[in-house]
Coordinates of C-alpha atoms in Angstrom, one line a residue:
Chain A
M1 CA 155.9 155.8 -28.3
N2 CA 158.1 153.7 -30.6
A3 CA 159.8 150.4 -30.5
L4 CA 162.8 151.7 -28.5
L5 CA 161.0 150.2 -25.6
L6 CA 161.4 146.7 -27.1
V7 CA 165.0 147.4 -28.2
R8 CA 165.9 148.4 -24.7
A9 CA 164.3 145.3 -23.1
L10 CA 166.3 143.1 -25.5
R11 CA 169.5 145.0 -24.9
D12 CA 169.2 145.1 -21.1
P13 CA 166.6 142.7 -19.8
D14 CA 167.3 143.8 -16.2
G15 CA 165.6 147.0 -17.1
V16 CA 162.2 145.4 -17.4
A17 CA 161.9 145.5 -13.6
A18 CA 161.1 149.2 -14.0
L19 CA 158.3 148.6 -16.5
D20 CA 155.8 148.0 -13.7
D21 CA 156.4 151.4 -12.2
G22 CA 153.1 153.0 -13.3
G23 CA 151.2 150.1 -11.8
D24 CA 148.7 150.3 -14.7
G25 CA 150.2 147.6 -16.9
A26 CA 150.8 150.1 -19.7
G27 CA 154.5 149.4 -20.0
W28 CA 154.2 145.6 -20.2
N29 CA 151.2 145.8 -22.5
A30 CA 153.1 148.0 -24.9
L31 CA 156.3 145.8 -24.7
I32 CA 154.3 142.6 -25.3
A33 CA 152.3 144.0 -28.2
M34 CA 155.5 145.3 -29.9
A35 CA 157.4 142.1 -29.4
R36 CA 154.6 140.1 -30.9
A37 CA 154.2 142.4 -33.8
E38 CA 158.0 142.3 -34.5
R39 CA 158.0 138.5 -34.0
L40 CA 160.5 138.9 -31.2
I41 CA 158.3 137.7 -28.3
G42 CA 160.1 134.4 -28.1
T43 CA 163.5 136.1 -28.1
L44 CA 162.3 138.5 -25.5
A45 CA 161.0 135.7 -23.3
L46 CA 164.3 133.9 -23.4
R47 CA 166.3 137.1 -22.7
I48 CA 164.1 137.9 -19.7
G49 CA 164.6 134.3 -18.5
D50 CA 163.7 133.8 -14.9
R51 CA 164.0 137.4 -13.9
L52 CA 161.1 138.5 -11.6
V53 CA 158.1 139.8 -13.7
P54 CA 154.5 140.6 -12.7
Q55 CA 152.3 137.5 -12.1
A56 CA 150.2 138.2 -15.3
V57 CA 153.4 138.4 -17.4
A58 CA 155.0 135.1 -16.5
P59 CA 152.5 132.9 -18.3
I60 CA 152.7 135.0 -21.4
L61 CA 156.5 134.6 -21.6
A62 CA 156.2 130.9 -20.8
D63 CA 153.8 130.5 -23.7
A64 CA 156.2 132.3 -26.0
R65 CA 159.1 130.1 -24.9
L66 CA 157.0 127.0 -25.6
D67 CA 156.0 128.3 -29.0
A68 CA 159.6 129.0 -29.9
E69 CA 160.6 125.5 -28.9
R70 CA 157.9 124.1 -31.1
E71 CA 159.0 126.4 -34.0
A72 CA 162.5 125.1 -33.8
R73 CA 161.3 121.5 -33.6
Q74 CA 159.1 121.9 -36.6
A75 CA 161.7 123.8 -38.6
L76 CA 164.3 121.1 -38.0
W77 CA 161.9 118.4 -39.0
E78 CA 161.1 120.3 -42.2
A79 CA 164.8 120.6 -42.9
D80 CA 165.2 116.9 -42.4
R81 CA 162.3 116.2 -44.8
A82 CA 163.8 118.4 -47.4
A83 CA 167.2 116.8 -47.0
E84 CA 165.6 113.4 -47.5
A85 CA 163.8 114.5 -50.6
I86 CA 166.9 116.0 -52.2
A87 CA 169.3 113.2 -51.0
P88 CA 169.3 111.3 -54.3
L89 CA 171.0 114.3 -56.0
G90 CA 174.0 114.0 -53.6
L91 CA 174.1 117.7 -53.2
P92 CA 175.1 119.8 -50.2
V93 CA 171.9 121.4 -48.8
V94 CA 172.8 124.6 -47.1
L95 CA 170.3 125.8 -44.5
L96 CA 169.7 129.6 -44.3
K97 CA 168.4 132.0 -41.7
G98 CA 166.2 130.8 -38.8
T99 CA 166.5 127.0 -39.5
A100 CA 170.2 127.3 -39.8
Y101 CA 170.5 129.1 -36.5
A102 CA 168.3 126.5 -34.8
A103 CA 170.1 123.6 -36.3
A104 CA 173.5 124.9 -35.3
G105 CA 172.3 125.9 -31.8
L106 CA 173.4 129.6 -32.4
V107 CA 172.4 132.4 -30.0
A108 CA 170.6 134.0 -32.9
G109 CA 168.2 131.0 -33.0
Q110 CA 167.2 131.2 -29.3
G111 CA 163.5 132.0 -29.2
R112 CA 163.5 133.0 -32.9
F113 CA 160.4 132.8 -34.9
I114 CA 161.0 130.6 -37.9
G115 CA 158.6 130.9 -40.8
D116 CA 159.7 129.2 -44.0
L117 CA 162.5 126.8 -44.7
D118 CA 165.2 128.5 -46.7
I119 CA 167.8 126.5 -48.4
L120 CA 170.7 127.4 -50.8
V121 CA 171.7 125.0 -53.6
P122 CA 174.0 125.4 -56.6
R123 CA 172.1 127.2 -59.5
P124 CA 172.7 124.4 -62.1
S125 CA 170.9 122.0 -59.7
M126 CA 167.8 124.1 -59.3
Q127 CA 165.6 122.2 -61.7
A128 CA 166.6 118.8 -60.3
V129 CA 165.9 120.0 -56.7
E130 CA 162.5 121.3 -57.8
Q131 CA 161.6 117.9 -59.3
C132 CA 162.7 116.1 -56.1
L133 CA 160.6 118.4 -54.0
L134 CA 157.5 118.0 -56.2
R135 CA 157.9 114.3 -56.0
A136 CA 158.1 114.4 -52.2
G137 CA 154.8 116.3 -51.8
W138 CA 155.6 120.0 -52.2
E139 CA 153.5 122.0 -54.6
W140 CA 153.4 125.5 -56.1
V141 CA 151.8 128.4 -54.2
K142 CA 151.8 131.0 -57.0
D143 CA 149.4 130.2 -59.7
D144 CA 150.0 133.4 -61.7
P145 CA 152.1 132.8 -64.8
Y146 CA 153.7 136.3 -64.6
D147 CA 154.8 135.7 -61.0
D148 CA 156.1 132.3 -61.8
A149 CA 158.1 133.5 -64.8
Y150 CA 159.3 136.5 -62.9
Y151 CA 160.7 134.3 -60.1
R152 CA 162.4 132.0 -62.5
Q153 CA 164.0 134.7 -64.6
W154 CA 164.9 137.4 -62.1
M155 CA 164.8 136.2 -58.5
H156 CA 167.4 134.5 -56.4
E157 CA 165.0 131.7 -55.5
L158 CA 162.4 129.4 -57.0
P159 CA 158.8 130.5 -56.7
P160 CA 157.8 129.4 -53.1
M161 CA 156.4 125.9 -52.6
I162 CA 154.3 124.5 -49.8
H163 CA 154.1 121.0 -48.5
A164 CA 150.7 119.6 -49.1
G165 CA 150.6 117.5 -45.9
R166 CA 152.5 119.7 -43.5
D167 CA 151.5 123.1 -44.8
R168 CA 155.1 124.5 -44.5
M169 CA 156.7 126.6 -47.1
I170 CA 160.1 126.1 -48.7
D171 CA 162.2 128.7 -50.5
V172 CA 165.0 127.2 -52.6
H173 CA 167.7 129.8 -53.2
H174 CA 170.6 129.8 -55.6
T175 CA 172.0 133.0 -54.3
V176 CA 171.1 135.5 -51.6
L177 CA 170.0 138.6 -53.6
P178 CA 167.8 138.9 -56.7
V179 CA 169.9 138.6 -59.9
T180 CA 168.6 142.0 -60.8
A181 CA 170.1 143.6 -57.7
R182 CA 173.1 145.9 -58.0
Q183 CA 175.3 143.7 -55.7
R184 CA 176.3 140.2 -56.8
P185 CA 177.2 138.1 -53.8
D186 CA 179.4 135.1 -54.7
A187 CA 177.0 132.3 -54.0
A188 CA 179.5 129.6 -55.3
A189 CA 182.0 130.8 -52.6
M190 CA 179.2 130.7 -50.0
I191 CA 178.4 127.1 -50.9
G192 CA 182.1 126.2 -51.2
D193 CA 182.9 127.4 -47.7
A194 CA 179.7 126.1 -46.0
V195 CA 180.1 124.1 -42.8
P196 CA 178.6 120.6 -42.5
I197 CA 176.3 120.0 -39.4
T198 CA 175.0 116.6 -40.4
N199 CA 175.6 114.2 -43.2
E200 CA 173.5 116.1 -45.7
L201 CA 172.9 119.5 -44.1
Y202 CA 175.3 122.5 -44.1
I203 CA 175.2 126.0 -42.8
L204 CA 177.1 129.0 -44.1
S205 CA 180.4 130.0 -42.6
P206 CA 180.2 132.5 -39.8
E207 CA 181.2 135.4 -42.0
D208 CA 178.8 134.4 -44.8
R209 CA 175.9 134.0 -42.3
L210 CA 176.4 137.6 -41.3
C211 CA 176.8 138.7 -44.9
H212 CA 173.6 137.0 -45.9
A213 CA 171.6 138.5 -42.9
V214 CA 172.9 141.9 -43.9
A215 CA 172.2 141.5 -47.6
H216 CA 168.7 140.5 -46.7
L217 CA 168.1 143.4 -44.3
L218 CA 169.8 146.3 -46.1
A219 CA 170.3 145.4 -49.8
D220 CA 166.9 143.9 -50.3
G221 CA 163.4 144.3 -48.9
D222 CA 161.6 147.2 -47.2
L223 CA 162.9 146.6 -43.6
A224 CA 159.6 145.0 -42.5
G225 CA 160.5 142.8 -39.6
G226 CA 163.8 144.6 -39.5
L227 CA 164.2 144.6 -35.7
R228 CA 164.3 140.9 -35.7
N229 CA 166.8 140.7 -38.6
L230 CA 169.0 143.2 -36.9
W231 CA 168.8 141.2 -33.7
D232 CA 170.1 138.2 -35.8
I233 CA 172.9 140.4 -37.0
H234 CA 173.7 141.5 -33.5
C235 CA 174.0 137.9 -32.4
L236 CA 175.8 136.7 -35.5
L237 CA 178.5 139.5 -35.1
E238 CA 179.5 138.0 -31.7
G239 CA 183.1 136.6 -32.0
L240 CA 183.6 137.5 -35.7
D241 CA 186.9 138.9 -36.7
P242 CA 186.2 142.4 -38.2
V243 CA 189.1 142.1 -40.7
A244 CA 188.0 138.7 -42.1
L245 CA 184.4 140.0 -42.2
D246 CA 185.4 143.1 -44.1
E247 CA 187.2 141.0 -46.7
R248 CA 184.3 138.6 -47.1
A249 CA 181.8 141.5 -47.4
A250 CA 184.0 143.1 -50.1
R251 CA 184.0 139.8 -52.0
H252 CA 180.2 139.8 -51.9
G253 CA 180.1 143.4 -52.9
I254 CA 178.3 144.5 -49.7
R255 CA 181.0 146.0 -47.6
P256 CA 179.2 149.3 -47.0
H257 CA 176.1 147.4 -46.0
V258 CA 177.9 145.3 -43.5
R259 CA 179.6 148.3 -42.0
Q260 CA 176.2 150.0 -41.7
A261 CA 174.7 146.9 -40.2
R262 CA 177.5 146.9 -37.6
R263 CA 176.7 150.5 -36.7
L264 CA 173.0 149.9 -36.5
A265 CA 173.4 146.7 -34.4
A266 CA 175.8 148.5 -32.0
A267 CA 173.5 151.5 -31.8
L268 CA 170.3 149.6 -31.0
Y269 CA 171.4 146.4 -29.3
G270 CA 175.1 147.0 -28.3
D271 CA 177.2 149.7 -26.8
G272 CA 176.3 152.5 -29.1
A273 CA 177.8 153.8 -32.3
R274 CA 178.2 157.1 -34.2
L275 CA 175.4 157.1 -36.8
T276 CA 175.3 158.8 -40.2
F277 CA 172.3 160.7 -41.4
W278 CA 171.2 157.8 -43.5
D279 CA 171.6 155.4 -40.5
R280 CA 169.3 157.6 -38.5
I281 CA 166.6 157.3 -41.2
V282 CA 166.9 153.5 -41.2
V283 CA 166.7 153.6 -37.3
A284 CA 163.5 155.7 -37.5
R285 CA 162.0 153.1 -39.9
L286 CA 163.1 150.2 -37.7
L287 CA 161.4 151.7 -34.6
A288 CA 158.2 152.7 -36.4
R289 CA 155.9 150.7 -34.1
D290 CA 153.6 151.9 -31.3
G291 CA 152.5 150.5 -27.9
W292 CA 149.4 148.9 -29.5
G293 CA 151.7 147.0 -31.9
R294 CA 150.6 149.2 -34.8
E295 CA 152.8 150.3 -37.7
R296 CA 153.6 154.0 -37.5
R297 CA 155.1 156.6 -39.9
K298 CA 153.2 155.5 -43.0
L299 CA 155.1 157.8 -45.4
L300 CA 158.5 156.6 -44.2
R301 CA 157.4 153.0 -44.6
F302 CA 156.1 153.7 -48.0
A303 CA 159.4 155.3 -49.0
F304 CA 161.2 152.2 -47.9
Y305 CA 158.8 150.0 -49.8
L306 CA 159.6 152.0 -53.0
R307 CA 163.3 151.8 -52.2
S308 CA 163.1 148.0 -51.9
H309 CA 161.9 147.8 -55.5
W310 CA 164.5 150.4 -56.6
L311 CA 167.2 148.1 -55.1
R312 CA 165.8 145.1 -56.7
M313 CA 165.8 146.1 -60.3
P314 CA 166.9 148.7 -62.9
P315 CA 164.5 151.6 -63.5
A316 CA 163.0 150.5 -66.9
M317 CA 162.4 147.0 -65.6
L318 CA 160.9 148.4 -62.4
A319 CA 158.4 150.5 -64.3
R320 CA 157.4 147.5 -66.4
H321 CA 157.1 145.3 -63.3
L322 CA 155.0 147.8 -61.3
F323 CA 152.7 148.4 -64.3
T324 CA 152.1 144.7 -64.8
K325 CA 151.4 144.2 -61.1
W326 CA 149.1 147.2 -60.9
R327 CA 147.1 146.0 -63.9
K328 CA 146.6 142.8 -62.0
G329 CA 145.1 144.7 -59.1
H330 CA 148.1 144.7 -56.7
R331 CA 148.3 147.7 -54.4
P332 CA 151.0 148.3 -51.8
A333 CA 149.7 147.7 -48.3
Chain B
M1 CA 144.3 154.1 -29.4
N2 CA 141.5 156.6 -29.1
H3 CA 139.2 154.4 -27.2
A4 CA 140.2 151.4 -25.0
L5 CA 138.9 148.9 -22.6
S6 CA 140.3 145.9 -20.7
L7 CA 138.2 142.8 -20.1
K8 CA 138.7 139.6 -18.2
I9 CA 136.8 136.6 -19.5
G10 CA 137.6 133.3 -17.8
P11 CA 141.4 132.9 -17.5
A12 CA 142.1 135.4 -20.3
T13 CA 142.6 139.2 -20.2
F14 CA 142.0 141.4 -23.3
R15 CA 143.0 144.9 -24.0
I16 CA 140.7 146.2 -26.7
G17 CA 141.6 149.4 -28.6
S18 CA 139.2 151.1 -31.1
A19 CA 139.4 154.0 -33.5
W20 CA 135.7 154.6 -32.6
R21 CA 133.8 155.2 -29.4
Q22 CA 130.8 153.0 -30.1
P23 CA 132.2 149.5 -30.0
V24 CA 134.0 150.2 -26.7
E25 CA 130.8 151.7 -25.2
A26 CA 128.7 148.7 -26.2
L27 CA 131.3 146.4 -24.6
A28 CA 131.5 148.4 -21.4
R29 CA 127.7 148.2 -21.0
L30 CA 127.4 144.5 -21.6
Y31 CA 130.5 143.5 -19.7
A32 CA 129.7 145.9 -16.8
D33 CA 129.3 143.1 -14.2
Y34 CA 132.5 141.3 -15.2
P35 CA 135.6 141.7 -13.0
D36 CA 137.4 145.0 -13.5
A37 CA 140.5 144.5 -15.6
A38 CA 141.5 148.1 -16.0
G39 CA 145.2 148.6 -15.5
K40 CA 145.9 144.8 -15.8
V41 CA 148.6 143.3 -18.0
A42 CA 146.6 141.8 -20.9
D43 CA 147.2 138.4 -22.5
F44 CA 146.0 139.8 -25.8
T45 CA 145.7 143.1 -27.6
V46 CA 142.7 143.5 -29.9
R47 CA 142.6 146.4 -32.4
L48 CA 139.6 147.7 -34.3
E49 CA 141.1 149.9 -37.0
P50 CA 139.8 151.8 -39.9
A51 CA 139.8 149.5 -42.9
G52 CA 141.3 152.1 -45.2
L53 CA 142.6 155.6 -45.4
F54 CA 139.2 157.4 -45.0
R55 CA 137.2 154.6 -43.4
R56 CA 137.3 156.2 -40.0
W57 CA 134.8 158.8 -41.1
L58 CA 133.5 157.9 -44.6
R59 CA 131.3 154.8 -44.6
P60 CA 133.2 153.8 -41.5
S61 CA 134.4 150.2 -41.6
I62 CA 136.4 148.1 -39.2
F63 CA 139.5 146.0 -39.8
I64 CA 139.8 143.5 -36.9
T65 CA 143.3 142.7 -35.9
G66 CA 145.6 142.6 -32.8
D67 CA 148.4 140.4 -31.6
H68 CA 147.1 137.8 -33.9
G69 CA 145.2 138.7 -37.1
L70 CA 144.2 137.4 -40.5
A71 CA 145.5 139.6 -43.4
D72 CA 142.5 138.8 -45.5
A73 CA 139.8 139.4 -42.9
A74 CA 136.8 141.0 -44.4
P75 CA 136.1 144.6 -43.2
M76 CA 132.9 145.1 -41.1
S77 CA 130.5 148.0 -40.8
L78 CA 130.9 150.2 -37.7
T79 CA 127.2 149.4 -36.9
H80 CA 128.4 145.9 -36.2
G81 CA 131.2 147.1 -34.0
L82 CA 130.2 145.0 -31.0
L83 CA 130.4 141.9 -33.1
A84 CA 133.8 143.0 -34.5
A85 CA 135.1 143.3 -30.9
E86 CA 133.8 139.9 -30.0
M87 CA 135.3 138.4 -33.2
G88 CA 138.6 140.1 -32.4
M89 CA 138.7 138.5 -28.9
N90 CA 137.8 135.1 -30.4
L91 CA 140.5 135.4 -33.0
Q92 CA 143.2 136.0 -30.3
M93 CA 142.0 132.9 -28.4
A94 CA 141.8 130.7 -31.4
L95 CA 145.2 131.7 -32.7
G96 CA 147.1 132.5 -29.5
W97 CA 145.8 130.7 -26.5
R98 CA 148.3 128.0 -25.2
R99 CA 147.4 127.4 -21.6
H100 CA 144.6 124.9 -22.2
L101 CA 143.4 122.7 -25.0
L102 CA 140.9 124.9 -26.7
L103 CA 137.8 123.2 -28.1
H104 CA 135.3 125.0 -30.3
A105 CA 132.4 123.9 -28.0
A106 CA 129.7 125.1 -25.7
S107 CA 129.7 123.9 -22.1
V108 CA 127.3 124.1 -19.1
E109 CA 127.7 122.8 -15.6
R110 CA 125.5 121.2 -13.0
D111 CA 126.5 119.7 -9.6
G112 CA 130.2 120.2 -10.4
Q113 CA 130.0 118.3 -13.7
A114 CA 130.2 119.7 -17.2
L115 CA 128.3 118.9 -20.3
V116 CA 130.3 119.8 -23.4
M117 CA 128.6 120.3 -26.8
T118 CA 130.5 120.6 -30.0
G119 CA 129.5 121.0 -33.7
E120 CA 129.7 123.2 -36.7
S121 CA 128.2 126.7 -36.7
G122 CA 124.5 126.3 -37.0
S123 CA 124.4 123.0 -35.1
G124 CA 122.4 124.6 -32.4
K125 CA 125.0 124.2 -29.6
S126 CA 125.1 127.9 -28.8
T127 CA 121.4 128.2 -28.5
L128 CA 121.1 125.0 -26.5
A129 CA 123.8 126.1 -24.1
A130 CA 122.1 129.5 -23.7
Q131 CA 118.7 127.9 -23.0
L132 CA 120.2 125.5 -20.5
G133 CA 122.0 128.4 -18.9
E134 CA 118.5 130.0 -18.3
R135 CA 117.1 126.8 -16.8
G136 CA 119.2 125.7 -13.8
W137 CA 122.5 125.0 -15.5
R138 CA 125.6 127.3 -15.1
L139 CA 126.6 128.5 -18.6
M140 CA 130.4 128.1 -19.0
G141 CA 130.6 129.3 -22.5
D142 CA 129.0 129.1 -25.9
E143 CA 132.1 129.3 -28.1
F144 CA 135.2 127.8 -26.4
A145 CA 135.6 125.1 -23.8
L146 CA 139.1 125.1 -22.2
L147 CA 140.4 121.7 -21.3
D148 CA 143.0 121.9 -18.5
L149 CA 146.1 120.0 -19.5
A150 CA 147.0 118.9 -15.9
T151 CA 143.6 118.2 -14.3
G152 CA 141.4 117.3 -17.3
D153 CA 138.8 119.7 -16.0
V154 CA 136.8 122.0 -18.4
L155 CA 137.3 125.7 -17.6
P156 CA 134.7 128.4 -18.5
F157 CA 135.1 131.1 -21.1
P158 CA 131.8 132.8 -20.5
R159 CA 131.9 135.7 -23.0
L160 CA 128.6 137.1 -24.3
V161 CA 126.5 134.5 -26.0
S162 CA 126.2 135.2 -29.7
L163 CA 122.6 134.5 -30.8
K164 CA 121.9 134.2 -34.4
N165 CA 118.6 134.6 -36.4
R166 CA 115.9 132.4 -35.0
A167 CA 117.7 131.8 -31.7
I168 CA 117.3 135.5 -30.9
D169 CA 113.6 135.3 -30.3
V170 CA 113.9 132.0 -28.5
L171 CA 116.2 133.5 -25.9
A172 CA 114.6 136.9 -25.8
A173 CA 111.5 135.1 -24.5
E174 CA 113.4 133.6 -21.7
A175 CA 116.0 136.1 -20.6
P176 CA 115.2 139.6 -19.2
A177 CA 115.7 142.5 -21.6
P178 CA 118.6 144.2 -19.7
R179 CA 120.7 141.1 -20.5
M180 CA 120.1 141.4 -24.2
G181 CA 122.5 143.4 -26.4
P182 CA 121.4 145.5 -29.4
L183 CA 120.1 143.8 -32.6
L184 CA 122.9 143.7 -35.2
A185 CA 120.9 143.3 -38.4
A186 CA 122.2 141.7 -41.6
T187 CA 125.8 140.8 -40.5
A188 CA 127.7 138.2 -42.6
K189 CA 126.2 135.6 -40.3
G190 CA 122.7 137.0 -40.4
D191 CA 121.0 138.9 -37.6
I192 CA 122.9 138.8 -34.3
R193 CA 122.0 139.7 -30.7
H194 CA 124.3 139.1 -27.7
L195 CA 123.1 137.7 -24.4
V196 CA 124.9 138.5 -21.2
P197 CA 125.3 135.2 -19.2
R198 CA 123.5 135.0 -15.9
S199 CA 125.4 136.5 -12.9
D200 CA 126.3 133.1 -11.5
A201 CA 128.1 132.3 -14.8
V202 CA 130.1 135.5 -14.5
R203 CA 130.8 135.2 -10.8
R204 CA 132.0 131.6 -11.1
M205 CA 134.0 132.1 -14.3
G206 CA 137.2 130.9 -12.6
Q207 CA 135.6 127.6 -11.6
G208 CA 136.1 124.5 -13.7
A209 CA 134.2 121.3 -13.7
R210 CA 134.9 117.6 -14.5
P211 CA 133.6 116.8 -18.0
A212 CA 130.8 114.2 -17.7
L213 CA 129.1 114.1 -21.1
L214 CA 130.0 115.1 -24.6
L215 CA 127.2 115.7 -27.2
F216 CA 127.4 116.4 -30.9
P217 CA 124.1 118.3 -31.4
R218 CA 122.4 118.7 -34.8
F219 CA 119.4 121.0 -35.0
G220 CA 116.7 120.5 -37.7
H221 CA 116.4 116.8 -37.9
A222 CA 114.0 114.2 -36.4
A223 CA 114.9 113.3 -32.8
A224 CA 117.6 110.6 -32.7
V225 CA 120.5 109.5 -30.4
R226 CA 123.5 107.8 -31.8
G227 CA 126.6 106.4 -30.0
V228 CA 129.9 107.8 -31.3
G229 CA 133.1 105.7 -31.1
Q230 CA 136.2 107.0 -29.4
G231 CA 138.2 107.1 -32.6
E232 CA 135.5 109.3 -34.2
V233 CA 135.2 111.5 -31.1
F234 CA 139.0 112.0 -31.1
M235 CA 139.2 113.0 -34.8
R236 CA 136.2 115.4 -34.5
L237 CA 137.7 117.0 -31.4
T238 CA 141.1 117.5 -33.1
Q239 CA 139.2 119.3 -35.8
A240 CA 137.2 121.3 -33.3
S241 CA 140.5 122.5 -31.6
T242 CA 142.5 125.4 -32.9
N243 CA 145.6 124.7 -30.8
Y244 CA 145.7 120.9 -30.7
V245 CA 148.8 120.9 -33.0
A246 CA 150.5 123.8 -31.3
L247 CA 150.3 122.2 -27.8
G248 CA 152.1 119.0 -29.0
E249 CA 152.2 116.1 -26.6
P250 CA 150.4 117.7 -23.6
G251 CA 147.5 118.4 -26.0
F252 CA 147.4 114.8 -27.2
A253 CA 147.5 113.5 -23.6
A254 CA 144.7 115.8 -22.5
L255 CA 142.5 114.9 -25.4
T256 CA 143.1 111.2 -25.1
R257 CA 142.1 111.4 -21.4
F258 CA 139.0 113.3 -22.3
V259 CA 138.0 110.9 -25.0
R260 CA 138.6 107.8 -22.9
S261 CA 136.7 109.1 -19.8
V262 CA 133.8 111.1 -21.2
P263 CA 130.8 109.3 -22.7
A264 CA 129.7 110.7 -26.1
R265 CA 126.5 110.8 -28.1
A266 CA 125.3 112.5 -31.3
I267 CA 121.8 113.9 -30.9
D268 CA 119.5 115.2 -33.7
F269 CA 116.6 117.3 -32.6
P270 CA 113.8 119.3 -34.3
S271 CA 113.2 121.9 -31.6
G272 CA 114.8 123.4 -28.5
E273 CA 112.3 121.9 -26.1
E274 CA 112.9 118.4 -27.5
A275 CA 116.7 118.9 -27.2
I276 CA 116.4 119.9 -23.6
A277 CA 114.4 116.8 -22.8
M278 CA 117.0 114.7 -24.6
V279 CA 119.8 116.4 -22.7
D280 CA 118.1 115.8 -19.3
R281 CA 117.5 112.1 -20.2
L282 CA 121.1 111.5 -21.3
W283 CA 122.5 113.4 -18.4
E284 CA 120.4 111.3 -16.0
E285 CA 121.6 108.1 -17.7
L286 CA 125.3 108.8 -18.4
A287 CA 126.7 111.6 -16.2

C-alpha cells in the first residue's frame, strides 16, 4: 500500500464512501494515519466536508478541522507580532507559505498545517530585522557556531529563531533558495511585485507564490512532506495564466521545475498528465508511505536526501560540509 | 505491521502495531475483558518499531511512535514492550486528544461523584487511586481524567494502572494475582507492574461523574491538609493539562467552571492507610 489512497481521497473526496467496504476499518485507518503523517489531515477533513462518513470517523475529522482553525489563528497572530516588531524599519514584510495562504484566505491555506512563520525581507535589511526580532523576544535556536556561520554565509535565511514566550519559530528569508544552489531566483523582483494585504504585511504575487512553492519542493530539500507541498502547488495553480507563469519561472531560472511541478500536480491531484521517467521516480518518492503512516522505500528516500545536498551546494563544498557535520556526530535519519 | 491489536479505553480507540509479537500478546492478555475493538476505526495509531537497522533481532529495542511521536524519545528494551505500548497510547492522548480537557490526574467515583487527584509523578496519586479502586470506589483512571467541555463531568480513561516500585507490593497484597501484569524490572522509572482495573471499572468506562473534590496528594510527608486558592488550582491544572492551550476558549471555560465548583485541598501523607483515612474524612466533609 502507498499514499495513493490519500492522494485519491484529496482529489475525489466522494470516493471515500467506498472506503468502508471491507467493514473492518482498514481503509479509514490507513487513510487517517497517512494523512496525519503527511500533515494533510486538516486539508483532508475540509475536503471531505459534510459528506457521510462512518460514526467513528466524524469526530476525528472534526478535531482536525478545529486544529487547523487554531493553526491559522496562531499563525496570523505570529505574523502580526513579527510585523509589529519590524515596523520601526518601515519595510515591507512579505509572508511566505502557509501563513501567507491563511492571511490571504487562499484555497491552499484551507486546513493547512502551518509550522514556522516564514517571511521574506530585502537582503540589506537582514541585520536590522534580526536586531528588531531579538529586541522583541525572539532568540537563537542553533547554538553551534558552525551551523550559525553556515546559515549566515550560505543559506537563504537567518538561522531559525524562536519566540521565548510563545514558543513559535520564525525563518527570515532574503531569497527563496540557498545562495549556493544552482538556480538564482530574483528575490528583488519578488519583493517588488509583492501584494499588500494589510498596512505592513504583503504576500507574493500569484506567479511568485507558485514559483516559490515549486523551488521549495523540487529545487531544494529531499521531498519530505512533498505531498503537502504538491497540494499547495495544485491549489496555487488554479487560475494562473500558463504563459505569464512560464515567463516568471524563466526569470527565476526554474522553468523546468515549474513545468515538472505542473505535470506532477496534474498527475496526482488533477486530470492526469504524461509523465517522464524522472517524474515517475519523484512520484514514487512522494507516495512512499504505508497504511500505518510509516515511511517506505528507505533507499529511494536516502537517494533524495543525498540529492538535496547535491542541489544545495557545489561538490567540494558539499564534501567539506558533510565531513564537518559527520565529525559533529550528525547521521542522516 | 507484523503484529497488531485494537483497544478501546474510555472514549478513545487505539490501533497498536508492533514489529514483535510479545508486546501485543501481553496487551491482549491484560485487556482481554475490555470491549472488542477489532475492525473499528481507531482514533490513534501507535507503532512499536525497531529502534535501528538491526534492532528487531539484535538486542531488540523499541522506538515508540505513531500518529503523534517525539523524535528524541529514548529507545526501550523489548523486555519492557508492554510499558512501551502503554506509553505509546499515553503519548497519543497527551498530544492528540481534543474532545475533552485532558488532565494529568487520577480519578475515582462513588455515588455518581468523582474524586480527582493530580500531582507530579511520584506524588502517590496513582497508588492511592488504585487502592481506592480496590476498596469500594470505582477506578476511573490513574493517568488521565477527561473533563467534558459541555457538561463539566469527568469521564474515565481506565487503562491499566501503572504501579511503580514500592506501590507494586502494596497493590499485590490487595488485588488478586490474575489482575497483575508481569514485573518489568529496571525500567527508566524503576520497577513497574501493571494492574488490570476491577471489572466494574471496565464495564462502566463510558460513564462519567460530576467532580466533587480535587486533591493534590503528596506522599512521604507528615499528615497535613491545606486549602488551595482557586487561582493556584487554576494554574496548577493548566500545567497538568496537555491540551489546555490547544482547546482554546472551550478549554478555558471548562477549567474555570471546574475550579469554581470543585473544592480543593492539598494533602500530605506518610502512608497509604493514612491517606485513605484522610480521603474518607474530606469526602465526608466536602463532597
